[in-house]
């Protein structure tokens, strides 16, 4: 299988801590931080979803066990008494000889095991990506709610300050009212963000029930793009095994002459005062005159051709998908890093509030500035989430887990019960 070399931008070397910093706001000291790596630790061989993913492999092994087994012999006893002084007793043992295609059938069953092993690996990777998506959605939703909470608190503080000025007669009170309205509007948006966070949390906890009740997810740091070579994809390995399996099944179907059934036994005949006995030896062999397995051979040819076509298509699509996923993640991670470095919201908010308090700018200017800062922060978080989704797509195209970077976490222990 061809390998696809990955190109990564040099700017991604420093993506780690800086890019996640813009998406993170301090969490409460009463909460316990949990990182993506700690969340994914639950995905082991004891996880119910992993056990369910192994069903196909278990069935393939059972099929191989059946292919290795021989047919059971048939023991029969027949007693005939056509008259009072005439009796006959036949004892026979019959056995169907192994088919000449037994070796090919056994090899096909083993190829089926290889295919199901690859399918199981692909299913496990899909589960990992599903958990990563659930965790990222939860962490980003929580980060969005915390960002809005910070802005609501800032507007509430400004509104309180303006109300105090109005009481002292230093202002008309209109500024306080406008600030209170702006804070109320942001509070509504925060409620919507909090609802989204709770829904995302329910999905994430559904996959990992060991997450502590007071856990706070940290937005994952963007990992560096892979710089090595992609190895074989489990999906391709599974299709290659399917091609081998169907080729062997085609050979099995080509053997239309069945193996004979041999019979051996003993016969005793009582006729009046005398009796005779002797051995029974026989063979039963189907003669392929009417049915020469034409239907089975035709079906096997179709299955083999379809398996080869699926493999060829998957190889072509995977090569293009890997290149596209690498380019997308490189672009988004670089953009997220640039957006984070360009945004210094705390300094801008402090400067805007100071300018308004000193009378250098109007309330409209202040609200416009704060709105622009919120939009920039929201876009930065959205860009970070898009980069995380692009990394999951890159991992899916790679066909194997990629290296993750731990998010910054608090001084508390990770919020996962062991």
mmCIF file of C-alpha atoms in Angstrom:
data_model
loop_
_atom_site.group_PDB
_atom_site.id
_atom_site.type_symbol
_atom_site.label_atom_id
_atom_site.label_comp_id
_atom_site.label_asym_id
_atom_site.label_seq_id
_atom_site.Cartn_x
_atom_site.Cartn_y
_atom_site.Cartn_z
ATOM 1 C CA UNK A 1 0.000 0.000 0.000
ATOM 2 C CA UNK A 2 1.311 3.451 -0.879
ATOM 3 C CA UNK A 3 2.289 5.819 1.846
ATOM 4 C CA UNK A 4 1.445 9.499 1.803
ATOM 5 C CA UNK A 5 3.979 11.965 3.165
ATOM 6 C CA UNK A 6 2.527 14.723 5.272
ATOM 7 C CA UNK A 7 3.609 18.342 4.941
ATOM 8 C CA UNK A 8 3.270 20.493 8.061
ATOM 9 C CA UNK A 9 3.719 24.208 8.451
ATOM 10 C CA UNK A 10 6.665 25.381 10.513
ATOM 11 C CA UNK A 11 4.401 27.749 12.368
ATOM 12 C CA UNK A 12 2.589 24.825 14.003
ATOM 13 C CA UNK A 13 5.542 24.125 16.277
ATOM 14 C CA UNK A 14 4.346 26.778 18.691
ATOM 15 C CA UNK A 15 0.602 26.159 18.343
ATOM 16 C CA UNK A 16 0.359 24.213 21.647
ATOM 17 C CA UNK A 17 -0.222 26.465 24.592
ATOM 18 C CA UNK A 18 -0.906 29.763 22.872
ATOM 19 C CA UNK A 19 -3.853 28.665 20.770
ATOM 20 C CA UNK A 20 -5.735 27.114 23.668
ATOM 21 C CA UNK A 21 -5.147 30.109 25.897
ATOM 22 C CA UNK A 22 -7.618 32.266 23.977
ATOM 23 C CA UNK A 23 -10.273 29.559 24.319
ATOM 24 C CA UNK A 24 -9.670 29.149 28.047
ATOM 25 C CA UNK A 25 -10.960 31.337 30.831
ATOM 26 C CA UNK A 26 -10.243 30.564 34.464
ATOM 27 C CA UNK A 27 -12.591 27.956 35.893
ATOM 28 C CA UNK A 28 -13.909 27.955 39.417
ATOM 29 C CA UNK A 29 -11.608 26.629 42.096
ATOM 30 C CA UNK A 30 -14.487 24.383 43.198
ATOM 31 C CA UNK A 31 -14.323 22.578 39.833
ATOM 32 C CA UNK A 32 -11.825 19.910 38.891
ATOM 33 C CA UNK A 33 -10.190 20.193 35.489
ATOM 34 C CA UNK A 34 -10.296 17.204 33.138
ATOM 35 C CA UNK A 35 -8.242 17.006 29.950
ATOM 36 C CA UNK A 36 -8.942 15.200 26.712
ATOM 37 C CA UNK A 37 -6.335 12.526 27.474
ATOM 38 C CA UNK A 38 -7.913 11.761 30.851
ATOM 39 C CA UNK A 39 -11.356 11.631 29.239
ATOM 40 C CA UNK A 40 -10.208 9.170 26.568
ATOM 41 C CA UNK A 41 -8.561 6.874 29.138
ATOM 42 C CA UNK A 42 -11.932 5.136 29.656
ATOM 43 C CA UNK A 43 -11.760 3.692 26.148
ATOM 44 C CA UNK A 44 -10.216 0.309 26.904
ATOM 45 C CA UNK A 45 -11.054 -3.348 26.340
ATOM 46 C CA UNK A 46 -13.613 -3.286 29.182
ATOM 47 C CA UNK A 47 -15.687 -0.480 27.642
ATOM 48 C CA UNK A 48 -19.083 -1.795 26.442
ATOM 49 C CA UNK A 49 -18.702 -0.088 23.070
ATOM 50 C CA UNK A 50 -15.348 -1.811 22.506
ATOM 51 C CA UNK A 51 -16.848 -5.168 23.428
ATOM 52 C CA UNK A 52 -19.718 -4.606 20.992
ATOM 53 C CA UNK A 53 -17.254 -3.639 18.255
ATOM 54 C CA UNK A 54 -15.652 -7.078 18.517
ATOM 55 C CA UNK A 55 -18.841 -8.946 17.566
ATOM 56 C CA UNK A 56 -17.884 -9.354 13.912
ATOM 57 C CA UNK A 57 -14.444 -10.684 14.809
ATOM 58 C CA UNK A 58 -15.932 -13.235 17.180
ATOM 59 C CA UNK A 59 -18.353 -14.447 14.517
ATOM 60 C CA UNK A 60 -15.517 -14.717 11.974
ATOM 61 C CA UNK A 61 -13.542 -16.867 14.384
ATOM 62 C CA UNK A 62 -16.586 -19.073 14.857
ATOM 63 C CA UNK A 63 -16.851 -19.426 11.068
ATOM 64 C CA UNK A 64 -13.199 -20.474 10.901
ATOM 65 C CA UNK A 65 -13.828 -23.013 13.646
ATOM 66 C CA UNK A 66 -16.685 -24.466 11.590
ATOM 67 C CA UNK A 67 -14.465 -24.620 8.496
ATOM 68 C CA UNK A 68 -11.901 -26.660 10.440
ATOM 69 C CA UNK A 69 -14.491 -29.156 11.622
ATOM 70 C CA UNK A 70 -15.323 -32.426 9.870
ATOM 71 C CA UNK A 71 -18.789 -33.773 9.166
ATOM 72 C CA UNK A 72 -20.226 -36.141 11.759
ATOM 73 C CA UNK A 73 -20.684 -39.794 10.735
ATOM 74 C CA UNK A 74 -24.191 -41.235 10.641
ATOM 75 C CA UNK A 75 -24.973 -44.465 12.506
ATOM 76 C CA UNK A 76 -28.140 -46.272 11.496
ATOM 77 C CA UNK A 77 -29.878 -49.512 12.487
ATOM 78 C CA UNK A 78 -32.688 -51.013 10.392
ATOM 79 C CA UNK A 79 -34.668 -54.150 11.379
ATOM 80 C CA UNK A 80 -37.096 -55.757 8.957
ATOM 81 C CA UNK A 81 -39.520 -58.679 9.695
ATOM 82 C CA UNK A 82 -41.581 -59.382 6.564
ATOM 83 C CA UNK A 83 -42.834 -62.683 8.094
ATOM 84 C CA UNK A 84 -42.759 -64.596 11.342
ATOM 85 C CA UNK A 85 -39.774 -66.708 10.302
ATOM 86 C CA UNK A 86 -37.898 -64.096 8.237
ATOM 87 C CA UNK A 87 -36.026 -61.208 9.811
ATOM 88 C CA UNK A 88 -33.223 -58.857 8.730
ATOM 89 C CA UNK A 89 -30.985 -56.481 10.734
ATOM 90 C CA UNK A 90 -28.728 -53.869 9.101
ATOM 91 C CA UNK A 91 -26.160 -51.858 11.092
ATOM 92 C CA UNK A 92 -24.362 -49.187 9.032
ATOM 93 C CA UNK A 93 -22.019 -46.256 9.561
ATOM 94 C CA UNK A 94 -21.889 -43.550 6.867
ATOM 95 C CA UNK A 95 -19.484 -40.632 6.571
ATOM 96 C CA UNK A 96 -19.233 -37.775 4.090
ATOM 97 C CA UNK A 97 -15.584 -37.464 3.027
ATOM 98 C CA UNK A 98 -14.025 -33.974 3.292
ATOM 99 C CA UNK A 99 -14.561 -31.822 0.231
ATOM 100 C CA UNK A 100 -11.585 -31.285 -2.033
ATOM 101 C CA UNK A 101 -12.122 -27.528 -1.585
ATOM 102 C CA UNK A 102 -11.829 -27.762 2.196
ATOM 103 C CA UNK A 103 -8.370 -26.173 2.209
ATOM 104 C CA UNK A 104 -9.562 -23.156 0.207
ATOM 105 C CA UNK A 105 -12.611 -22.819 2.441
ATOM 106 C CA UNK A 106 -10.390 -22.806 5.522
ATOM 107 C CA UNK A 107 -8.085 -20.180 4.004
ATOM 108 C CA UNK A 108 -11.127 -18.057 3.101
ATOM 109 C CA UNK A 109 -12.359 -18.263 6.690
ATOM 110 C CA UNK A 110 -8.951 -17.134 7.946
ATOM 111 C CA UNK A 111 -8.972 -14.237 5.489
ATOM 112 C CA UNK A 112 -12.381 -13.377 6.909
ATOM 113 C CA UNK A 113 -10.814 -13.175 10.357
ATOM 114 C CA UNK A 114 -8.176 -10.769 9.040
ATOM 115 C CA UNK A 115 -10.901 -8.632 7.484
ATOM 116 C CA UNK A 116 -12.907 -8.515 10.700
ATOM 117 C CA UNK A 117 -9.781 -7.706 12.730
ATOM 118 C CA UNK A 118 -9.213 -4.692 10.486
ATOM 119 C CA UNK A 119 -12.884 -3.749 10.755
ATOM 120 C CA UNK A 120 -12.657 -3.945 14.542
ATOM 121 C CA UNK A 121 -9.619 -1.663 14.515
ATOM 122 C CA UNK A 122 -11.493 0.808 12.344
ATOM 123 C CA UNK A 123 -14.533 0.639 14.655
ATOM 124 C CA UNK A 124 -12.372 1.310 17.706
ATOM 125 C CA UNK A 125 -10.887 4.345 15.953
ATOM 126 C CA UNK A 126 -14.385 5.606 15.146
ATOM 127 C CA UNK A 127 -15.305 5.245 18.832
ATOM 128 C CA UNK A 128 -12.221 7.226 19.835
ATOM 129 C CA UNK A 129 -13.147 9.974 17.359
ATOM 130 C CA UNK A 130 -16.722 9.974 18.666
ATOM 131 C CA UNK A 131 -15.469 10.457 22.221
ATOM 132 C CA UNK A 132 -13.073 13.190 21.075
ATOM 133 C CA UNK A 133 -15.941 14.980 19.337
ATOM 134 C CA UNK A 134 -18.174 14.684 22.407
ATOM 135 C CA UNK A 135 -15.431 16.014 24.676
ATOM 136 C CA UNK A 136 -14.552 18.900 22.340
ATOM 137 C CA UNK A 137 -18.200 19.939 22.021
ATOM 138 C CA UNK A 138 -18.541 19.960 25.807
ATOM 139 C CA UNK A 139 -15.309 21.879 26.387
ATOM 140 C CA UNK A 140 -16.025 24.495 23.699
ATOM 141 C CA UNK A 141 -19.596 25.016 24.925
ATOM 142 C CA UNK A 142 -18.365 25.492 28.500
ATOM 143 C CA UNK A 143 -15.682 27.928 27.287
ATOM 144 C CA UNK A 144 -18.288 29.938 25.386
ATOM 145 C CA UNK A 145 -20.497 30.154 28.475
ATOM 146 C CA UNK A 146 -17.528 31.302 30.596
ATOM 147 C CA UNK A 147 -16.599 33.984 28.054
ATOM 148 C CA UNK A 148 -20.129 35.373 28.090
ATOM 149 C CA UNK A 149 -20.203 35.239 31.899
ATOM 150 C CA UNK A 150 -17.056 37.358 32.028
ATOM 151 C CA UNK A 151 -18.586 39.979 29.733
ATOM 152 C CA UNK A 152 -21.868 39.986 31.662
ATOM 153 C CA UNK A 153 -19.958 40.590 34.891
ATOM 154 C CA UNK A 154 -18.037 43.441 33.259
ATOM 155 C CA UNK A 155 -21.218 45.110 31.990
ATOM 156 C CA UNK A 156 -22.953 44.652 35.358
ATOM 157 C CA UNK A 157 -20.023 46.356 37.049
ATOM 158 C CA UNK A 158 -20.131 49.241 34.586
ATOM 159 C CA UNK A 159 -23.903 49.577 35.004
ATOM 160 C CA UNK A 160 -23.567 49.677 38.795
ATOM 161 C CA UNK A 161 -20.904 52.321 38.525
ATOM 162 C CA UNK A 162 -23.065 54.470 36.246
ATOM 163 C CA UNK A 163 -26.059 54.068 38.561
ATOM 164 C CA UNK A 164 -23.961 55.378 41.425
ATOM 165 C CA UNK A 165 -22.931 58.356 39.279
ATOM 166 C CA UNK A 166 -26.586 59.012 38.463
ATOM 167 C CA UNK A 167 -27.467 58.978 42.164
ATOM 168 C CA UNK A 168 -24.746 61.547 42.788
ATOM 169 C CA UNK A 169 -26.151 63.643 39.935
ATOM 170 C CA UNK A 170 -23.076 63.211 37.763
ATOM 171 C CA UNK A 171 -25.056 61.665 34.891
ATOM 172 C CA UNK A 172 -28.607 61.352 33.634
ATOM 173 C CA UNK A 173 -28.840 57.621 34.252
ATOM 174 C CA UNK A 174 -29.313 56.820 30.554
ATOM 175 C CA UNK A 175 -25.864 55.270 30.365
ATOM 176 C CA UNK A 176 -26.687 52.973 33.284
ATOM 177 C CA UNK A 177 -29.923 51.892 31.614
ATOM 178 C CA UNK A 178 -28.200 51.138 28.300
ATOM 179 C CA UNK A 179 -25.510 49.156 30.085
ATOM 180 C CA UNK A 180 -28.152 47.209 32.026
ATOM 181 C CA UNK A 181 -29.977 46.396 28.770
ATOM 182 C CA UNK A 182 -26.735 45.237 27.167
ATOM 183 C CA UNK A 183 -25.980 43.067 30.213
ATOM 184 C CA UNK A 184 -29.504 41.585 30.068
ATOM 185 C CA UNK A 185 -29.095 40.735 26.387
ATOM 186 C CA UNK A 186 -25.779 39.038 27.089
ATOM 187 C CA UNK A 187 -27.326 37.164 30.018
ATOM 188 C CA UNK A 188 -29.884 35.689 27.628
ATOM 189 C CA UNK A 189 -27.141 34.617 25.254
ATOM 190 C CA UNK A 190 -25.252 33.124 28.191
ATOM 191 C CA UNK A 191 -28.346 31.120 29.174
ATOM 192 C CA UNK A 192 -28.520 29.697 25.662
ATOM 193 C CA UNK A 193 -24.799 28.868 25.753
ATOM 194 C CA UNK A 194 -25.197 27.236 29.154
ATOM 195 C CA UNK A 195 -28.073 25.101 27.832
ATOM 196 C CA UNK A 196 -25.885 23.982 24.939
ATOM 197 C CA UNK A 197 -23.111 23.170 27.395
ATOM 198 C CA UNK A 198 -25.432 21.023 29.513
ATOM 199 C CA UNK A 199 -26.609 19.118 26.435
ATOM 200 C CA UNK A 200 -23.003 18.558 25.341
ATOM 201 C CA UNK A 201 -22.086 17.487 28.864
ATOM 202 C CA UNK A 202 -24.857 14.876 28.846
ATOM 203 C CA UNK A 203 -23.528 13.424 25.589
ATOM 204 C CA UNK A 204 -19.948 13.380 26.903
ATOM 205 C CA UNK A 205 -20.885 11.762 30.217
ATOM 206 C CA UNK A 206 -22.932 9.177 28.338
ATOM 207 C CA UNK A 207 -19.719 7.860 26.803
ATOM 208 C CA UNK A 208 -17.621 8.197 29.951
ATOM 209 C CA UNK A 209 -19.510 7.663 33.173
ATOM 210 C CA UNK A 210 -16.339 7.926 35.276
ATOM 211 C CA UNK A 211 -16.039 11.693 34.856
ATOM 212 C CA UNK A 212 -16.417 13.362 38.247
ATOM 213 C CA UNK A 213 -19.648 15.346 38.829
ATOM 214 C CA UNK A 214 -17.666 18.555 39.403
ATOM 215 C CA UNK A 215 -15.362 18.086 36.405
ATOM 216 C CA UNK A 216 -14.657 21.056 34.151
ATOM 217 C CA UNK A 217 -13.420 20.203 30.637
ATOM 218 C CA UNK A 218 -10.460 22.133 29.289
ATOM 219 C CA UNK A 219 -10.461 23.124 25.637
ATOM 220 C CA UNK A 220 -7.814 20.858 24.050
ATOM 221 C CA UNK A 221 -4.610 22.416 22.853
ATOM 222 C CA UNK A 222 -4.121 22.013 19.120
ATOM 223 C CA UNK A 223 -1.644 19.155 18.582
ATOM 224 C CA UNK A 224 1.148 19.508 16.041
ATOM 225 C CA UNK A 225 0.462 18.045 12.618
ATOM 226 C CA UNK A 226 2.118 14.666 11.973
ATOM 227 C CA UNK A 227 5.420 14.953 10.141
ATOM 228 C CA UNK A 228 6.083 11.271 9.374
ATOM 229 C CA UNK A 229 4.496 8.768 7.034
ATOM 230 C CA UNK A 230 0.975 7.435 7.264
ATOM 231 C CA UNK A 231 0.851 3.703 7.850
ATOM 232 C CA UNK A 232 -1.695 1.309 6.387
ATOM 233 C CA UNK A 233 -5.309 2.222 7.067
ATOM 234 C CA UNK A 234 -7.457 -0.453 8.776
ATOM 235 C CA UNK A 235 -10.178 0.143 6.227
ATOM 236 C CA UNK A 236 -7.778 -0.684 3.391
ATOM 237 C CA UNK A 237 -6.420 -3.709 5.240
ATOM 238 C CA UNK A 238 -9.960 -4.983 5.728
ATOM 239 C CA UNK A 239 -10.790 -4.570 2.041
ATOM 240 C CA UNK A 240 -7.562 -6.308 1.022
ATOM 241 C CA UNK A 241 -8.508 -9.250 3.222
ATOM 242 C CA UNK A 242 -11.982 -9.259 1.669
ATOM 243 C CA UNK A 243 -10.418 -9.495 -1.794
ATOM 244 C CA UNK A 244 -8.386 -12.516 -0.691
ATOM 245 C CA UNK A 245 -11.447 -14.070 0.921
ATOM 246 C CA UNK A 246 -13.612 -13.679 -2.173
ATOM 247 C CA UNK A 247 -10.825 -15.040 -4.390
ATOM 248 C CA UNK A 248 -10.644 -18.158 -2.244
ATOM 249 C CA UNK A 249 -14.431 -18.429 -2.131
ATOM 250 C CA UNK A 250 -14.392 -18.339 -5.917
ATOM 251 C CA UNK A 251 -12.051 -21.333 -5.913
ATOM 252 C CA UNK A 252 -14.366 -23.157 -3.539
ATOM 253 C CA UNK A 253 -17.335 -22.530 -5.826
ATOM 254 C CA UNK A 254 -15.358 -23.799 -8.840
ATOM 255 C CA UNK A 255 -15.214 -27.294 -7.296
ATOM 256 C CA UNK A 256 -18.641 -28.544 -8.357
ATOM 257 C CA UNK A 257 -17.846 -32.258 -7.930
ATOM 258 C CA UNK A 258 -18.863 -33.186 -4.382
ATOM 259 C CA UNK A 259 -16.998 -35.717 -2.267
ATOM 260 C CA UNK A 260 -18.566 -39.173 -1.940
ATOM 261 C CA UNK A 261 -20.257 -40.590 1.109
ATOM 262 C CA UNK A 262 -18.897 -43.996 2.142
ATOM 263 C CA UNK A 263 -20.896 -46.563 4.069
ATOM 264 C CA UNK A 264 -19.725 -49.619 6.014
ATOM 265 C CA UNK A 265 -21.701 -51.991 8.208
ATOM 266 C CA UNK A 266 -22.987 -55.481 8.958
ATOM 267 C CA UNK A 267 -26.093 -57.329 7.844
ATOM 268 C CA UNK A 268 -27.740 -60.386 9.404
ATOM 269 C CA UNK A 269 -30.608 -62.265 7.799
ATOM 270 C CA UNK A 270 -32.611 -64.901 9.725
ATOM 271 C CA UNK A 271 -34.673 -67.173 7.477
ATOM 272 C CA UNK A 272 -36.350 -70.108 9.208
ATOM 273 C CA UNK A 273 -33.915 -72.342 11.027
ATOM 274 C CA UNK A 274 -30.854 -70.823 9.342
ATOM 275 C CA UNK A 275 -29.234 -67.396 9.209
ATOM 276 C CA UNK A 276 -26.596 -65.615 7.132
ATOM 277 C CA UNK A 277 -24.602 -62.476 7.805
ATOM 278 C CA UNK A 278 -21.987 -60.371 6.076
ATOM 279 C CA UNK A 279 -20.407 -56.987 5.648
ATOM 280 C CA UNK A 280 -22.030 -53.998 3.967
ATOM 281 C CA UNK A 281 -19.809 -51.668 1.942
ATOM 282 C CA UNK A 282 -21.180 -48.840 -0.174
ATOM 283 C CA UNK A 283 -20.491 -45.455 -1.678
ATOM 284 C CA UNK A 284 -22.851 -42.633 -2.622
ATOM 285 C CA UNK A 285 -21.543 -40.012 -5.027
ATOM 286 C CA UNK A 286 -23.627 -37.151 -6.488
ATOM 287 C CA UNK A 287 -23.250 -36.976 -10.253
ATOM 288 C CA UNK A 288 -23.021 -33.334 -11.441
ATOM 289 C CA UNK A 289 -25.277 -33.560 -14.467
ATOM 290 C CA UNK A 290 -28.000 -31.022 -13.769
ATOM 291 C CA UNK A 291 -26.306 -28.659 -11.299
ATOM 292 C CA UNK A 292 -22.644 -27.772 -11.640
ATOM 293 C CA UNK A 293 -22.731 -24.910 -9.102
ATOM 294 C CA UNK A 294 -23.185 -22.368 -11.868
ATOM 295 C CA UNK A 295 -25.163 -20.065 -9.593
ATOM 296 C CA UNK A 296 -22.554 -20.257 -6.814
ATOM 297 C CA UNK A 297 -19.724 -19.649 -9.269
ATOM 298 C CA UNK A 298 -21.507 -16.660 -10.785
ATOM 299 C CA UNK A 299 -22.195 -15.177 -7.349
ATOM 300 C CA UNK A 300 -18.564 -15.725 -6.297
ATOM 301 C CA UNK A 301 -17.308 -13.933 -9.408
ATOM 302 C CA UNK A 302 -19.586 -10.974 -8.737
ATOM 303 C CA UNK A 303 -18.502 -10.755 -5.094
ATOM 304 C CA UNK A 304 -14.821 -10.910 -6.020
ATOM 305 C CA UNK A 305 -15.163 -8.235 -8.679
ATOM 306 C CA UNK A 306 -17.081 -5.968 -6.322
ATOM 307 C CA UNK A 307 -14.483 -6.450 -3.561
ATOM 308 C CA UNK A 308 -11.658 -5.475 -5.921
ATOM 309 C CA UNK A 309 -13.590 -2.418 -7.093
ATOM 310 C CA UNK A 310 -14.258 -1.322 -3.511
ATOM 311 C CA UNK A 311 -10.567 -1.675 -2.675
ATOM 312 C CA UNK A 312 -9.476 0.351 -5.701
ATOM 313 C CA UNK A 313 -11.991 3.096 -4.928
ATOM 314 C CA UNK A 314 -11.041 3.216 -1.246
ATOM 315 C CA UNK A 315 -7.335 3.507 -2.043
ATOM 316 C CA UNK A 316 -7.920 6.391 -4.413
ATOM 317 C CA UNK A 317 -10.221 8.220 -2.019
ATOM 318 C CA UNK A 318 -7.962 7.678 0.972
ATOM 319 C CA UNK A 319 -4.935 9.198 -0.771
ATOM 320 C CA UNK A 320 -6.913 12.336 -1.669
ATOM 321 C CA UNK A 321 -8.544 12.462 1.740
ATOM 322 C CA UNK A 322 -5.215 12.336 3.564
ATOM 323 C CA UNK A 323 -3.792 15.192 1.522
ATOM 324 C CA UNK A 324 -6.928 17.295 2.022
ATOM 325 C CA UNK A 325 -7.126 16.595 5.764
ATOM 326 C CA UNK A 326 -3.476 17.518 6.253
ATOM 327 C CA UNK A 327 -3.862 20.765 4.328
ATOM 328 C CA UNK A 328 -7.077 21.682 6.162
ATOM 329 C CA UNK A 329 -5.637 21.103 9.617
ATOM 330 C CA UNK A 330 -2.412 22.942 8.793
ATOM 331 C CA UNK A 331 -4.377 25.949 7.566
ATOM 332 C CA UNK A 332 -6.862 26.052 10.456
ATOM 333 C CA UNK A 333 -4.253 25.478 13.160
ATOM 334 C CA UNK A 334 -2.058 28.235 11.749
ATOM 335 C CA UNK A 335 -5.049 30.603 11.514
ATOM 336 C CA UNK A 336 -6.129 29.795 15.077
ATOM 337 C CA UNK A 337 -2.606 30.446 16.329
ATOM 338 C CA UNK A 338 -2.462 33.769 14.486
ATOM 339 C CA UNK A 339 -5.892 34.850 15.762
ATOM 340 C CA UNK A 340 -4.916 34.022 19.307
ATOM 341 C CA UNK A 341 -1.696 36.016 19.179
ATOM 342 C CA UNK A 342 -3.499 39.016 17.672
ATOM 343 C CA UNK A 343 -6.194 39.089 20.384
ATOM 344 C CA UNK A 344 -5.451 40.730 23.738
ATOM 345 C CA UNK A 345 -8.995 41.138 24.994
ATOM 346 C CA UNK A 346 -8.194 41.959 28.629
ATOM 347 C CA UNK A 347 -6.003 44.890 27.664
ATOM 348 C CA UNK A 348 -8.516 46.157 25.102
ATOM 349 C CA UNK A 349 -11.441 45.936 27.538
ATOM 350 C CA UNK A 350 -9.512 47.776 30.243
ATOM 351 C CA UNK A 351 -8.477 50.507 27.792
ATOM 352 C CA UNK A 352 -12.036 50.939 26.477
ATOM 353 C CA UNK A 353 -13.495 51.202 29.991
ATOM 354 C CA UNK A 354 -10.813 53.667 31.085
ATOM 355 C CA UNK A 355 -11.415 55.815 28.013
ATOM 356 C CA UNK A 356 -15.156 55.865 28.684
ATOM 357 C CA UNK A 357 -14.729 56.647 32.389
ATOM 358 C CA UNK A 358 -12.454 59.577 31.559
ATOM 359 C CA UNK A 359 -14.956 60.960 29.078
ATOM 360 C CA UNK A 360 -12.721 60.482 26.046
ATOM 361 C CA UNK A 361 -15.250 58.199 24.332
ATOM 362 C CA UNK A 362 -19.020 57.897 24.361
ATOM 363 C CA UNK A 363 -21.085 55.008 25.683
ATOM 364 C CA UNK A 364 -21.868 54.011 22.099
ATOM 365 C CA UNK A 365 -18.149 53.765 21.376
ATOM 366 C CA UNK A 366 -17.671 51.623 24.494
ATOM 367 C CA UNK A 367 -20.501 49.232 23.603
ATOM 368 C CA UNK A 368 -19.266 48.945 20.020
ATOM 369 C CA UNK A 369 -15.752 48.173 21.243
ATOM 370 C CA UNK A 370 -16.961 45.548 23.712
ATOM 371 C CA UNK A 371 -19.175 43.986 21.034
ATOM 372 C CA UNK A 372 -16.214 43.793 18.647
ATOM 373 C CA UNK A 373 -14.076 42.157 21.325
ATOM 374 C CA UNK A 374 -16.800 39.574 22.041
ATOM 375 C CA UNK A 375 -17.144 38.835 18.332
ATOM 376 C CA UNK A 376 -13.382 38.404 18.000
ATOM 377 C CA UNK A 377 -13.278 36.070 21.001
ATOM 378 C CA UNK A 378 -16.224 34.055 19.691
ATOM 379 C CA UNK A 379 -14.612 33.768 16.259
ATOM 380 C CA UNK A 380 -11.314 32.705 17.829
ATOM 381 C CA UNK A 381 -13.088 29.981 19.816
ATOM 382 C CA UNK A 382 -15.051 28.882 16.741
ATOM 383 C CA UNK A 383 -11.826 28.723 14.728
ATOM 384 C CA UNK A 384 -10.186 26.661 17.472
ATOM 385 C CA UNK A 385 -13.144 24.253 17.457
ATOM 386 C CA UNK A 386 -12.912 23.957 13.664
ATOM 387 C CA UNK A 387 -9.201 23.156 13.959
ATOM 388 C CA UNK A 388 -9.973 20.434 16.512
ATOM 389 C CA UNK A 389 -12.553 18.956 14.132
ATOM 390 C CA UNK A 390 -9.968 19.071 11.328
ATOM 391 C CA UNK A 391 -7.499 17.185 13.527
ATOM 392 C CA UNK A 392 -10.123 14.503 14.157
ATOM 393 C CA UNK A 393 -10.638 14.204 10.408
ATOM 394 C CA UNK A 394 -6.870 13.920 9.977
ATOM 395 C CA UNK A 395 -6.785 11.150 12.583
ATOM 396 C CA UNK A 396 -9.618 9.374 10.784
ATOM 397 C CA UNK A 397 -7.735 9.614 7.484
ATOM 398 C CA UNK A 398 -4.533 8.420 9.137
ATOM 399 C CA UNK A 399 -6.301 5.315 10.372
ATOM 400 C CA UNK A 400 -4.552 5.360 13.749
ATOM 401 C CA UNK A 401 -4.599 7.519 16.908
ATOM 402 C CA UNK A 402 -2.489 10.653 16.554
ATOM 403 C CA UNK A 403 -0.507 12.289 19.308
ATOM 404 C CA UNK A 404 -2.551 14.623 21.501
ATOM 405 C CA UNK A 405 -1.376 17.639 23.465
ATOM 406 C CA UNK A 406 -2.585 18.052 27.035
ATOM 407 C CA UNK A 407 -4.615 21.196 27.655
ATOM 408 C CA UNK A 408 -3.522 23.565 30.418
ATOM 409 C CA UNK A 409 -5.176 22.460 33.647
ATOM 410 C CA UNK A 410 -5.698 23.814 37.136
ATOM 411 C CA UNK A 411 -3.768 22.877 40.245
ATOM 412 C CA UNK A 412 -6.492 20.413 41.200
ATOM 413 C CA UNK A 413 -6.270 16.766 40.288
ATOM 414 C CA UNK A 414 -7.939 15.722 37.019
ATOM 415 C CA UNK A 415 -11.648 15.205 37.525
ATOM 416 C CA UNK A 416 -11.790 11.524 36.659
ATOM 417 C CA UNK A 417 -12.590 8.891 39.263
ATOM 418 C CA UNK A 418 -10.177 5.976 39.104
#
